[in-house]
Amino acid sequence: MKFPIYLDNHATTAVDPRVVQAMLPYFTEIYGNAASRNHAFGWGAEEGVEKARKQIADLIGANSKEIIFTSGATESNNLAIKGVAQMYAEKGNHIITAATEHKAVLDTCKHLEKEGFRVTYLPVQGSGAVDLDMLRDAITDKTILVSIMYANNEIGYVQPVAEIGKICKERGVLFHTDGVQAVGKIPVNVIADNIDLMSITAHKLYGPKGVGALYVRRKNPRVQLTAQMDGGGHERGMRSGTLNVPGIVGLGEACALAQQSMPEEMARHRALRDRLHAKLATIEESYVNGSMESRLPHNLNMSFAYVEGESLLMGINDIAVSSGSACTSATLEPSYVLKALGLGDDLAHTSIRFGIGRFTTEEEIDYVANKMIEVVEKLRELSPLWEMFKEGVDLSKVEWVAH
Amino acid sequence: MAYSDKVLDHYNHPRNVGALDKKDPNVGTGMVGAPECGDVMKLQIKVNPDTGVIEDAKFKTFGCGSAIASSSLATEWLKGKSVDEALAIKNTDIVTELALPPVKIHCSVLAEDAIKAAIDDYKTKSALPAQVGAAV
């Protein structure tokens, strides 16, 4: 076994060596500018880009012409939401999103609020699900866009995207989804799901960092966007800037590989995740955050009551995972996603997210489970809260001396 | 975040973990922090009533590594000190000893608060007239 063990695949993934191989010629041999139309270097680069466009489109059931390349999902989310808001401002000024979205969506919406747009942030249920009736009720004749992520990056909750898409279509509202955690991991089809715009990034599916894409529907309806970057008018005028050819080729190859291996990989991930879950569930006072029903197969997020998350990470320092504890964030606030599920701050502080990946082995899962059990036990010996819990004290009734 | 060697040492080998009898009149208990804030420290001292010297100190902490290290260090420093000497321990002494970064200063403040709370509790208890055998 190689240490440290990487179980943080929702943050980023290793680049698959096959992806690296596909990219290499585009650095030193086929290094032309894909926009150079008058020589072989440009044609070669363009060919690579168009092959990648097709590979991405095939993975999500789209047409090649509907793929716009960007620098990653943060840019895709900005382009989709701001681009739609500005293009359709005459039609309406209302946007609907959810409390558990990624900051790239939430902060983009907050930016638009300052420009006079109105944003509804839908609460979620304990599982992480958006309430569809609440969504229906929130749509008004001023609503131009609904942006709900496909799957959540912390708790792996997979939203009922097809139903959300259907509601949006019926009401004539555009539907954007942040597909970062789902694309390449579970089947995603923009036609079946009635998705109008979808953000994708390469580095979450074994491709390189710094490259992503935005799916923009061209038919039923034809979605238009106001460009956020002015320049040479690349990407059908929606995103200027010289294309990152090696990165794009990498994204394409990563999508093709994901499509080939998806059924087998999903089953393998699910088996590893369930194995980890079964072992960790033997820990007293441990809780799964989110729902085991509608969850990405490679995600597990659990809270271990009375043990603070950062101290837990310190004890498992040969394992790379992340925590919803305040101490691991810059703001000293615990995870807003877990809080949106209705989790108390105390449990949010004790949460750990495990992200299984293509290169995770069963041996690693067993090591992680045993180490977690050992460290939780050790830290509970140190925990005054655990002592009080064992003495039967109701911690919610204690008057704490907050500082 | 990288931890100092001293924080790691206290985290890996915490000193004086445990509990003293809360009902013992010579024991002072301080508990500060809140689970919602991500840290709770319980610090206890046992004072020799004749000499006024802290003979034993124990802690339990729910919190990050720096919080655990701050309270572990505090118990080490408390042992052998008089109550007045103990009151002179400042959070900045803990920051310096453990090389805590600015975001972790609140852990040292919490440890100082825990020391003061334990001493307060001891003083309150020892000021009370003995209950057992009191005149009827």
Tab-separated table of N, CA, C and O in Angstrom, chain A residues 270-382:
chain	number	residue	atom	x	y	z
A	270	ARG	N	-19.304	1.541	-5.748
A	270	ARG	CA	-20.389	1.317	-4.792
A	270	ARG	C	-20.011	0.222	-3.799
A	270	ARG	O	-20.248	0.347	-2.600
A	271	ALA	N	-19.377	-0.827	-4.302
A	271	ALA	CA	-18.995	-1.937	-3.420
A	271	ALA	C	-17.965	-1.463	-2.384
A	271	ALA	O	-18.067	-1.798	-1.199
A	272	LEU	N	-17.004	-0.657	-2.834
A	272	LEU	CA	-15.983	-0.147	-1.903
A	272	LEU	C	-16.624	0.798	-0.884
A	272	LEU	O	-16.321	0.750	0.307
A	273	ARG	N	-17.521	1.663	-1.366
A	273	ARG	CA	-18.171	2.631	-0.488
A	273	ARG	C	-19.019	1.896	0.559
A	273	ARG	O	-18.975	2.199	1.756
A	274	ASP	N	-19.761	0.888	0.107
A	274	ASP	CA	-20.619	0.154	1.037
A	274	ASP	C	-19.786	-0.618	2.066
A	274	ASP	O	-20.185	-0.776	3.217
A	275	ARG	N	-18.620	-1.072	1.614
A	275	ARG	CA	-17.713	-1.774	2.529
A	275	ARG	C	-17.220	-0.811	3.620
A	275	ARG	O	-17.231	-1.134	4.809
A	276	LEU	N	-16.834	0.382	3.196
A	276	LEU	CA	-16.373	1.391	4.150
A	276	LEU	C	-17.507	1.786	5.096
A	276	LEU	O	-17.323	1.873	6.312
A	277	HIS	N	-18.684	1.995	4.521
A	277	HIS	CA	-19.841	2.392	5.322
A	277	HIS	C	-20.165	1.339	6.380
A	277	HIS	O	-20.383	1.651	7.551
A	278	ALA	N	-20.163	0.071	5.956
A	278	ALA	CA	-20.519	-1.015	6.879
A	278	ALA	C	-19.555	-1.047	8.067
A	278	ALA	O	-19.967	-1.231	9.214
A	279	LYS	N	-18.277	-0.837	7.793
A	279	LYS	CA	-17.290	-0.875	8.875
A	279	LYS	C	-17.423	0.343	9.792
A	279	LYS	O	-17.359	0.226	11.015
A	280	LEU	N	-17.616	1.516	9.192
A	280	LEU	CA	-17.691	2.730	10.014
A	280	LEU	C	-18.996	2.805	10.798
A	280	LEU	O	-19.054	3.432	11.859
A	281	ALA	N	-20.029	2.169	10.263
A	281	ALA	CA	-21.326	2.196	10.949
A	281	ALA	C	-21.271	1.419	12.263
A	281	ALA	O	-22.161	1.556	13.110
A	282	THR	N	-20.217	0.601	12.454
A	282	THR	CA	-20.102	-0.124	13.722
A	282	THR	C	-19.652	0.821	14.846
A	282	THR	O	-19.715	0.469	16.012
A	283	ILE	N	-19.180	2.015	14.492
A	283	ILE	CA	-18.780	2.992	15.517
A	283	ILE	C	-20.053	3.554	16.146
A	283	ILE	O	-20.945	4.011	15.431
A	284	GLU	N	-20.098	3.498	17.476
A	284	GLU	CA	-21.247	4.033	18.199
A	284	GLU	C	-21.419	5.519	17.880
A	284	GLU	O	-20.413	6.229	17.703
A	285	GLU	N	-22.644	5.991	17.839
A	285	GLU	CA	-22.907	7.417	17.616
A	285	GLU	C	-22.240	7.947	16.345
A	285	GLU	O	-21.646	9.026	16.340
A	286	SER	N	-22.304	7.149	15.282
A	286	SER	CA	-21.851	7.651	13.982
A	286	SER	C	-23.079	7.796	13.094
A	286	SER	O	-24.022	7.015	13.204
A	287	TYR	N	-23.072	8.809	12.266
A	287	TYR	CA	-24.251	9.133	11.467
A	287	TYR	C	-23.860	9.383	10.022
A	287	TYR	O	-22.852	10.041	9.762
A	288	VAL	N	-24.678	8.871	9.094
A	288	VAL	CA	-24.475	9.196	7.680
A	288	VAL	C	-25.126	10.548	7.412
A	288	VAL	O	-26.265	10.781	7.800
A	289	ASN	N	-24.402	11.445	6.774
A	289	ASN	CA	-24.982	12.724	6.374
A	289	ASN	C	-25.512	12.605	4.951
A	289	ASN	O	-24.812	12.125	4.067
A	290	GLY	N	-26.752	13.042	4.764
A	290	GLY	CA	-27.389	12.906	3.462
A	290	GLY	C	-28.188	11.624	3.423
A	290	GLY	O	-28.663	11.150	4.455
A	291	SER	N	-28.324	11.051	2.235
A	291	SER	CA	-29.178	9.883	2.074
A	291	SER	C	-28.400	8.770	1.381
A	291	SER	O	-27.622	9.041	0.465
A	292	MET	N	-28.579	7.531	1.823
A	292	MET	CA	-27.917	6.424	1.130
A	292	MET	C	-28.713	6.035	-0.117
A	292	MET	O	-28.275	5.219	-0.909
A	293	GLU	N	-29.897	6.611	-0.280
A	293	GLU	CA	-30.773	6.232	-1.390
A	293	GLU	C	-30.339	6.862	-2.711
A	293	GLU	O	-30.139	6.179	-3.697
A	294	SER	N	-30.227	8.186	-2.711
A	294	SER	CA	-29.923	8.874	-3.961
A	294	SER	C	-28.552	9.519	-3.832
A	294	SER	O	-28.438	10.713	-3.607
A	295	ARG	N	-27.522	8.681	-3.958
A	295	ARG	CA	-26.183	9.162	-3.630
A	295	ARG	C	-25.181	8.711	-4.687
A	295	ARG	O	-25.294	7.612	-5.219
A	296	LEU	N	-24.207	9.558	-4.972
A	296	LEU	CA	-23.125	9.153	-5.872
A	296	LEU	C	-22.494	7.878	-5.322
A	296	LEU	O	-22.269	7.781	-4.115
A	297	PRO	N	-22.190	6.906	-6.194
A	297	PRO	CA	-21.685	5.631	-5.680
A	297	PRO	C	-20.324	5.737	-4.992
A	297	PRO	O	-19.965	4.855	-4.217
A	298	HIS	N	-19.587	6.808	-5.259
A	298	HIS	CA	-18.241	6.905	-4.682
A	298	HIS	C	-18.175	7.849	-3.489
A	298	HIS	O	-17.087	8.177	-3.021
A	299	ASN	N	-19.338	8.285	-3.005
A	299	ASN	CA	-19.347	9.257	-1.897
A	299	ASN	C	-19.821	8.658	-0.579
A	299	ASN	O	-20.770	7.868	-0.542
A	300	LEU	N	-19.144	9.056	0.492
A	300	LEU	CA	-19.623	8.761	1.842
A	300	LEU	C	-19.294	9.970	2.714
A	300	LEU	O	-18.189	10.517	2.628
A	301	ASN	N	-20.272	10.412	3.499
A	301	ASN	CA	-20.036	11.541	4.401
A	301	ASN	C	-20.660	11.166	5.734
A	301	ASN	O	-21.855	10.880	5.815
A	302	MET	N	-19.838	11.093	6.766
A	302	MET	CA	-20.346	10.657	8.068
A	302	MET	C	-19.878	11.584	9.177
A	302	MET	O	-18.804	12.185	9.089
A	303	SER	N	-20.691	11.683	10.222
A	303	SER	CA	-20.306	12.423	11.422
A	303	SER	C	-20.052	11.424	12.549
A	303	SER	O	-20.759	10.422	12.661
A	304	PHE	N	-19.010	11.720	13.318
A	304	PHE	CA	-18.647	10.882	14.453
A	304	PHE	C	-18.796	11.755	15.691
A	304	PHE	O	-17.891	12.535	16.017
A	305	ALA	N	-19.960	11.657	16.319
A	305	ALA	CA	-20.323	12.585	17.383
A	305	ALA	C	-19.277	12.626	18.488
A	305	ALA	O	-18.656	11.606	18.822
A	306	TYR	N	-19.099	13.811	19.045
A	306	TYR	CA	-18.212	14.071	20.188
A	306	TYR	C	-16.727	14.020	19.840
A	306	TYR	O	-15.883	14.018	20.730
A	307	VAL	N	-16.413	13.942	18.526
A	307	VAL	CA	-15.016	13.992	18.107
A	307	VAL	C	-14.892	15.092	17.059
A	307	VAL	O	-15.510	15.011	16.002
A	308	GLU	N	-14.110	16.110	17.339
A	308	GLU	CA	-14.017	17.246	16.431
A	308	GLU	C	-13.257	16.850	15.159
A	308	GLU	O	-12.253	16.143	15.215
A	309	GLY	N	-13.770	17.330	14.023
A	309	GLY	CA	-13.267	16.898	12.711
A	309	GLY	C	-11.788	17.133	12.465
A	309	GLY	O	-11.093	16.262	11.944
A	310	GLU	N	-11.290	18.297	12.845
A	310	GLU	CA	-9.882	18.560	12.538
A	310	GLU	C	-8.956	17.667	13.344
A	310	GLU	O	-7.934	17.201	12.843
A	311	SER	N	-9.329	17.423	14.607
A	311	SER	CA	-8.472	16.547	15.412
A	311	SER	C	-8.514	15.132	14.849
A	311	SER	O	-7.527	14.391	14.909
A	312	LEU	N	-9.643	14.777	14.253
A	312	LEU	CA	-9.763	13.466	13.621
A	312	LEU	C	-8.844	13.389	12.395
A	312	LEU	O	-8.111	12.411	12.207
A	313	LEU	N	-8.852	14.461	11.597
A	313	LEU	CA	-7.972	14.491	10.419
A	313	LEU	C	-6.502	14.383	10.835
A	313	LEU	O	-5.695	13.751	10.167
A	314	MET	N	-6.183	15.013	11.979
A	314	MET	CA	-4.807	14.990	12.468
A	314	MET	C	-4.395	13.567	12.845
A	314	MET	O	-3.240	13.177	12.677
A	315	GLY	N	-5.356	12.817	13.357
A	315	GLY	CA	-5.073	11.446	13.778
A	315	GLY	C	-4.966	10.480	12.612
A	315	GLY	O	-4.375	9.416	12.728
A	316	ILE	N	-5.567	10.842	11.488
A	316	ILE	CA	-5.504	9.967	10.305
A	316	ILE	C	-4.674	10.659	9.238
A	316	ILE	O	-5.061	10.737	8.070
A	317	ASN	N	-3.509	11.172	9.653
A	317	ASN	CA	-2.745	12.025	8.736
A	317	ASN	C	-2.078	11.268	7.593
A	317	ASN	O	-1.437	11.871	6.751
A	318	ASP	N	-2.235	9.944	7.545
A	318	ASP	CA	-1.755	9.224	6.367
A	318	ASP	C	-2.904	8.926	5.400
A	318	ASP	O	-2.779	8.110	4.497
A	319	ILE	N	-4.034	9.614	5.639
A	319	ILE	CA	-5.198	9.466	4.759
A	319	ILE	C	-5.655	10.860	4.347
A	319	ILE	O	-5.834	11.732	5.208
A	320	ALA	N	-5.859	11.089	3.069
A	320	ALA	CA	-6.320	12.396	2.592
A	320	ALA	C	-7.836	12.365	2.409
A	320	ALA	O	-8.352	11.691	1.520
A	321	VAL	N	-8.536	13.064	3.325
A	321	VAL	CA	-9.987	13.217	3.232
A	321	VAL	C	-10.277	14.668	3.592
A	321	VAL	O	-9.355	15.438	3.845
A	322	SER	N	-11.547	15.067	3.642
A	322	SER	CA	-11.808	16.419	4.128
A	322	SER	C	-12.932	16.402	5.148
A	322	SER	O	-13.664	15.418	5.276
A	323	SER	N	-13.019	17.504	5.887
A	323	SER	CA	-13.973	17.589	6.989
A	323	SER	C	-14.842	18.811	6.829
A	323	SER	O	-14.420	19.822	6.272
A	324	GLY	N	-16.074	18.724	7.360
A	324	GLY	CA	-16.965	19.878	7.374
A	324	GLY	C	-16.769	20.731	8.608
A	324	GLY	O	-17.518	21.662	8.856
A	325	SER	N	-15.717	20.409	9.364
A	325	SER	CA	-15.425	21.162	10.580
A	325	SER	C	-15.007	22.580	10.254
A	325	SER	O	-14.407	22.843	9.226
A	326	ALA	N	-15.320	23.494	11.178
A	326	ALA	CA	-14.980	24.897	10.979
A	326	ALA	C	-13.483	25.081	10.848
A	326	ALA	O	-13.003	25.898	10.079
A	327	CYS	N	-12.750	24.303	11.633
A	327	CYS	CA	-11.318	24.529	11.724
A	327	CYS	C	-10.597	24.298	10.410
A	327	CYS	O	-9.477	24.735	10.226
A	328	THR	N	-11.235	23.564	9.485
A	328	THR	CA	-10.555	23.307	8.218
A	328	THR	C	-10.919	24.358	7.180
A	328	THR	O	-10.445	24.335	6.073
A	329	SER	N	-11.802	25.290	7.542
A	329	SER	CA	-12.185	26.313	6.578
A	329	SER	C	-11.589	27.645	6.979
A	329	SER	O	-11.192	27.854	8.119
A	330	ALA	N	-11.558	28.558	6.042
A	330	ALA	CA	-10.981	29.866	6.314
A	330	ALA	C	-11.920	30.712	7.177
A	330	ALA	O	-11.494	31.624	7.865
A	331	THR	N	-13.215	30.366	7.157
A	331	THR	CA	-14.197	31.238	7.804
A	331	THR	C	-14.473	30.868	9.254
A	331	THR	O	-15.146	31.611	9.953
A	332	LEU	N	-13.984	29.705	9.699
A	332	LEU	CA	-14.286	29.174	11.032
A	332	LEU	C	-15.761	28.823	11.203
A	332	LEU	O	-16.250	28.631	12.306
A	333	GLU	N	-16.487	28.762	10.087
A	333	GLU	CA	-17.889	28.325	10.109
A	333	GLU	C	-17.927	26.877	9.627
A	333	GLU	O	-17.282	26.544	8.635
A	334	PRO	N	-18.722	26.020	10.284
A	334	PRO	CA	-18.810	24.665	9.748
A	334	PRO	C	-19.586	24.648	8.419
A	334	PRO	O	-20.235	25.620	8.075
A	335	SER	N	-19.497	23.527	7.728
A	335	SER	CA	-20.057	23.383	6.381
A	335	SER	C	-21.496	23.888	6.247
A	335	SER	O	-22.397	23.426	6.932
A	336	TYR	N	-21.719	24.827	5.328
A	336	TYR	CA	-23.077	25.343	5.105
A	336	TYR	C	-23.964	24.294	4.445
A	336	TYR	O	-25.185	24.345	4.573
A	337	VAL	N	-23.353	23.345	3.765
A	337	VAL	CA	-24.149	22.282	3.134
A	337	VAL	C	-24.771	21.398	4.224
A	337	VAL	O	-25.971	21.129	4.217
A	338	LEU	N	-23.941	20.973	5.176
A	338	LEU	CA	-24.457	20.119	6.245
A	338	LEU	C	-25.484	20.880	7.083
A	338	LEU	O	-26.495	20.308	7.504
A	339	LYS	N	-25.238	22.169	7.309
A	339	LYS	CA	-26.196	22.952	8.087
A	339	LYS	C	-27.528	23.057	7.343
A	339	LYS	O	-28.590	23.040	7.962
A	340	ALA	N	-27.449	23.149	6.011
A	340	ALA	CA	-28.685	23.243	5.221
A	340	ALA	C	-29.518	21.967	5.323
A	340	ALA	O	-30.730	21.980	5.130
A	341	LEU	N	-28.870	20.841	5.650
A	341	LEU	CA	-29.603	19.581	5.829
A	341	LEU	C	-30.319	19.559	7.176
A	341	LEU	O	-31.042	18.616	7.483
A	342	GLY	N	-30.027	20.577	7.998
A	342	GLY	CA	-30.637	20.620	9.315
A	342	GLY	C	-29.737	20.041	10.385
A	342	GLY	O	-30.135	19.875	11.544
A	343	LEU	N	-28.500	19.746	10.017
A	343	LEU	CA	-27.553	19.199	10.977
A	343	LEU	C	-27.130	20.318	11.928
A	343	LEU	O	-26.851	21.422	11.491
A	344	GLY	N	-27.065	20.036	13.233
A	344	GLY	CA	-26.586	21.030	14.186
A	344	GLY	C	-25.112	21.312	13.943
A	344	GLY	O	-24.405	20.477	13.379
A	345	ASP	N	-24.671	22.488	14.410
A	345	ASP	CA	-23.250	22.828	14.264
A	345	ASP	C	-22.378	21.777	14.916
A	345	ASP	O	-21.292	21.470	14.432
A	346	ASP	N	-22.871	21.197	16.053
A	346	ASP	CA	-22.039	20.227	16.766
A	346	ASP	C	-21.729	19.007	15.896
A	346	ASP	O	-20.596	18.557	15.842
A	347	LEU	N	-22.739	18.514	15.165
A	347	LEU	CA	-22.481	17.346	14.304
A	347	LEU	C	-21.719	17.735	13.040
A	347	LEU	O	-20.924	16.954	12.519
A	348	ALA	N	-21.974	18.957	12.547
A	348	ALA	CA	-21.252	19.417	11.353
A	348	ALA	C	-19.749	19.473	11.635
A	348	ALA	O	-18.933	19.170	10.769
A	349	HIS	N	-19.409	19.825	12.878
A	349	HIS	CA	-17.996	19.914	13.262
A	349	HIS	C	-17.328	18.549	13.284
A	349	HIS	O	-16.104	18.464	13.347
A	350	THR	N	-18.114	17.483	13.305
A	350	THR	CA	-17.527	16.150	13.464
A	350	THR	C	-17.615	15.330	12.174
A	350	THR	O	-17.504	14.112	12.214
A	351	SER	N	-17.826	15.998	11.028
A	351	SER	CA	-18.075	15.252	9.792
A	351	SER	C	-16.801	15.025	8.981
A	351	SER	O	-15.884	15.839	9.006
A	352	ILE	N	-16.783	13.896	8.292
A	352	ILE	CA	-15.678	13.555	7.394
A	352	ILE	C	-16.277	13.114	6.056
A	352	ILE	O	-17.239	12.354	6.013
A	353	ARG	N	-15.688	13.629	4.963
A	353	ARG	CA	-16.130	13.238	3.620
A	353	ARG	C	-15.095	12.303	3.008
A	353	ARG	O	-13.908	12.622	2.977
A	354	PHE	N	-15.567	11.158	2.519
A	354	PHE	CA	-14.702	10.196	1.843
A	354	PHE	C	-15.087	10.179	0.362
A	354	PHE	O	-16.269	10.026	0.037
A	355	GLY	N	-14.112	10.324	-0.510
A	355	GLY	CA	-14.373	10.272	-1.952
A	355	GLY	C	-13.529	9.186	-2.582
A	355	GLY	O	-12.318	9.292	-2.681
A	356	ILE	N	-14.221	8.096	-2.967
A	356	ILE	CA	-13.527	6.948	-3.558
A	356	ILE	C	-13.259	7.237	-5.034
A	356	ILE	O	-14.032	7.949	-5.667
A	357	GLY	N	-12.155	6.679	-5.558
A	357	GLY	CA	-11.817	6.966	-6.948
A	357	GLY	C	-11.376	5.742	-7.727
A	357	GLY	O	-11.338	4.626	-7.205
A	358	ARG	N	-11.028	5.996	-8.989
A	358	ARG	CA	-10.649	4.931	-9.926
A	358	ARG	C	-9.481	4.102	-9.411
A	358	ARG	O	-9.353	2.928	-9.728
A	359	PHE	N	-8.613	4.727	-8.602
A	359	PHE	CA	-7.399	4.020	-8.185
A	359	PHE	C	-7.465	3.532	-6.735
A	359	PHE	O	-6.478	3.064	-6.179
A	360	THR	N	-8.636	3.641	-6.104
A	360	THR	CA	-8.802	3.180	-4.726
A	360	THR	C	-8.886	1.652	-4.696
A	360	THR	O	-9.559	1.053	-5.532
A	361	THR	N	-8.195	1.036	-3.712
A	361	THR	CA	-8.239	-0.423	-3.601
A	361	THR	C	-8.985	-0.857	-2.336
A	361	THR	O	-9.176	-0.066	-1.410
A	362	GLU	N	-9.382	-2.127	-2.329
A	362	GLU	CA	-10.080	-2.679	-1.173
A	362	GLU	C	-9.165	-2.666	0.059
A	362	GLU	O	-9.609	-2.391	1.174
A	363	GLU	N	-7.891	-2.934	-0.159
A	363	GLU	CA	-6.906	-2.910	0.921
A	363	GLU	C	-6.869	-1.518	1.578
A	363	GLU	O	-6.807	-1.396	2.805
A	364	GLU	N	-6.927	-0.491	0.740
A	364	GLU	CA	-6.909	0.879	1.271
A	364	GLU	C	-8.162	1.155	2.098
A	364	GLU	O	-8.102	1.772	3.158
A	365	ILE	N	-9.309	0.717	1.597
A	365	ILE	CA	-10.575	0.930	2.306
A	365	ILE	C	-10.517	0.277	3.693
A	365	ILE	O	-10.914	0.876	4.693
A	366	ASP	N	-9.978	-0.935	3.754
A	366	ASP	CA	-9.897	-1.639	5.037
A	366	ASP	C	-8.957	-0.909	5.995
A	366	ASP	O	-9.249	-0.777	7.184
A	367	TYR	N	-7.854	-0.413	5.446
A	367	TYR	CA	-6.911	0.336	6.289
A	367	TYR	C	-7.593	1.578	6.854
A	367	TYR	O	-7.508	1.878	8.052
A	368	VAL	N	-8.286	2.318	5.975
A	368	VAL	CA	-8.943	3.572	6.379
A	368	VAL	C	-9.989	3.284	7.464
A	368	VAL	O	-10.057	3.982	8.478
A	369	ALA	N	-10.781	2.245	7.261
A	369	ALA	CA	-11.832	1.930	8.225
A	369	ALA	C	-11.232	1.613	9.592
A	369	ALA	O	-11.675	2.142	10.618
A	370	ASN	N	-10.191	0.776	9.608
A	370	ASN	CA	-9.594	0.396	10.885
A	370	ASN	C	-8.957	1.588	11.586
A	370	ASN	O	-9.077	1.754	12.792
A	371	LYS	N	-8.297	2.419	10.795
A	371	LYS	CA	-7.644	3.594	11.363
A	371	LYS	C	-8.687	4.555	11.940
A	371	LYS	O	-8.507	5.112	13.026
A	372	MET	N	-9.792	4.733	11.227
A	372	MET	CA	-10.852	5.622	11.706
A	372	MET	C	-11.391	5.126	13.046
A	372	MET	O	-11.581	5.905	13.979
A	373	ILE	N	-11.653	3.824	13.115
A	373	ILE	CA	-12.208	3.246	14.339
A	373	ILE	C	-11.252	3.482	15.511
A	373	ILE	O	-11.656	3.892	16.600
A	374	GLU	N	-9.959	3.275	15.243
A	374	GLU	CA	-8.934	3.433	16.285
A	374	GLU	C	-8.845	4.891	16.756
A	374	GLU	O	-8.814	5.178	17.958
A	375	VAL	N	-8.837	5.837	15.800
A	375	VAL	CA	-8.645	7.239	16.165
A	375	VAL	C	-9.892	7.817	16.838
A	375	VAL	O	-9.788	8.585	17.798
A	376	VAL	N	-11.072	7.433	16.355
A	376	VAL	CA	-12.304	7.924	16.994
A	376	VAL	C	-12.320	7.467	18.457
A	376	VAL	O	-12.622	8.238	19.368
A	377	GLU	N	-11.935	6.224	18.678
A	377	GLU	CA	-11.920	5.697	20.052
A	377	GLU	C	-10.924	6.465	20.919
A	377	GLU	O	-11.232	6.870	22.036
A	378	LYS	N	-9.766	6.716	20.371
A	378	LYS	CA	-8.725	7.441	21.114
A	378	LYS	C	-9.204	8.850	21.474
A	378	LYS	O	-9.047	9.310	22.612
A	379	LEU	N	-9.808	9.534	20.502
A	379	LEU	CA	-10.221	10.917	20.749
A	379	LEU	C	-11.434	10.999	21.673
A	379	LEU	O	-11.612	11.989	22.372
A	380	ARG	N	-12.243	9.943	21.665
A	380	ARG	CA	-13.385	9.955	22.590
A	380	ARG	C	-12.910	9.815	24.035
A	380	ARG	O	-13.531	10.347	24.944
A	381	GLU	N	-11.789	9.123	24.214
A	381	GLU	CA	-11.205	9.048	25.561
A	381	GLU	C	-10.837	10.441	26.059
A	381	GLU	O	-10.807	10.700	27.251
A	382	LEU	N	-10.535	11.316	25.083
A	382	LEU	CA	-10.121	12.689	25.388
A	382	LEU	C	-11.294	13.656	25.457
A	382	LEU	O	-11.121	14.807	25.794
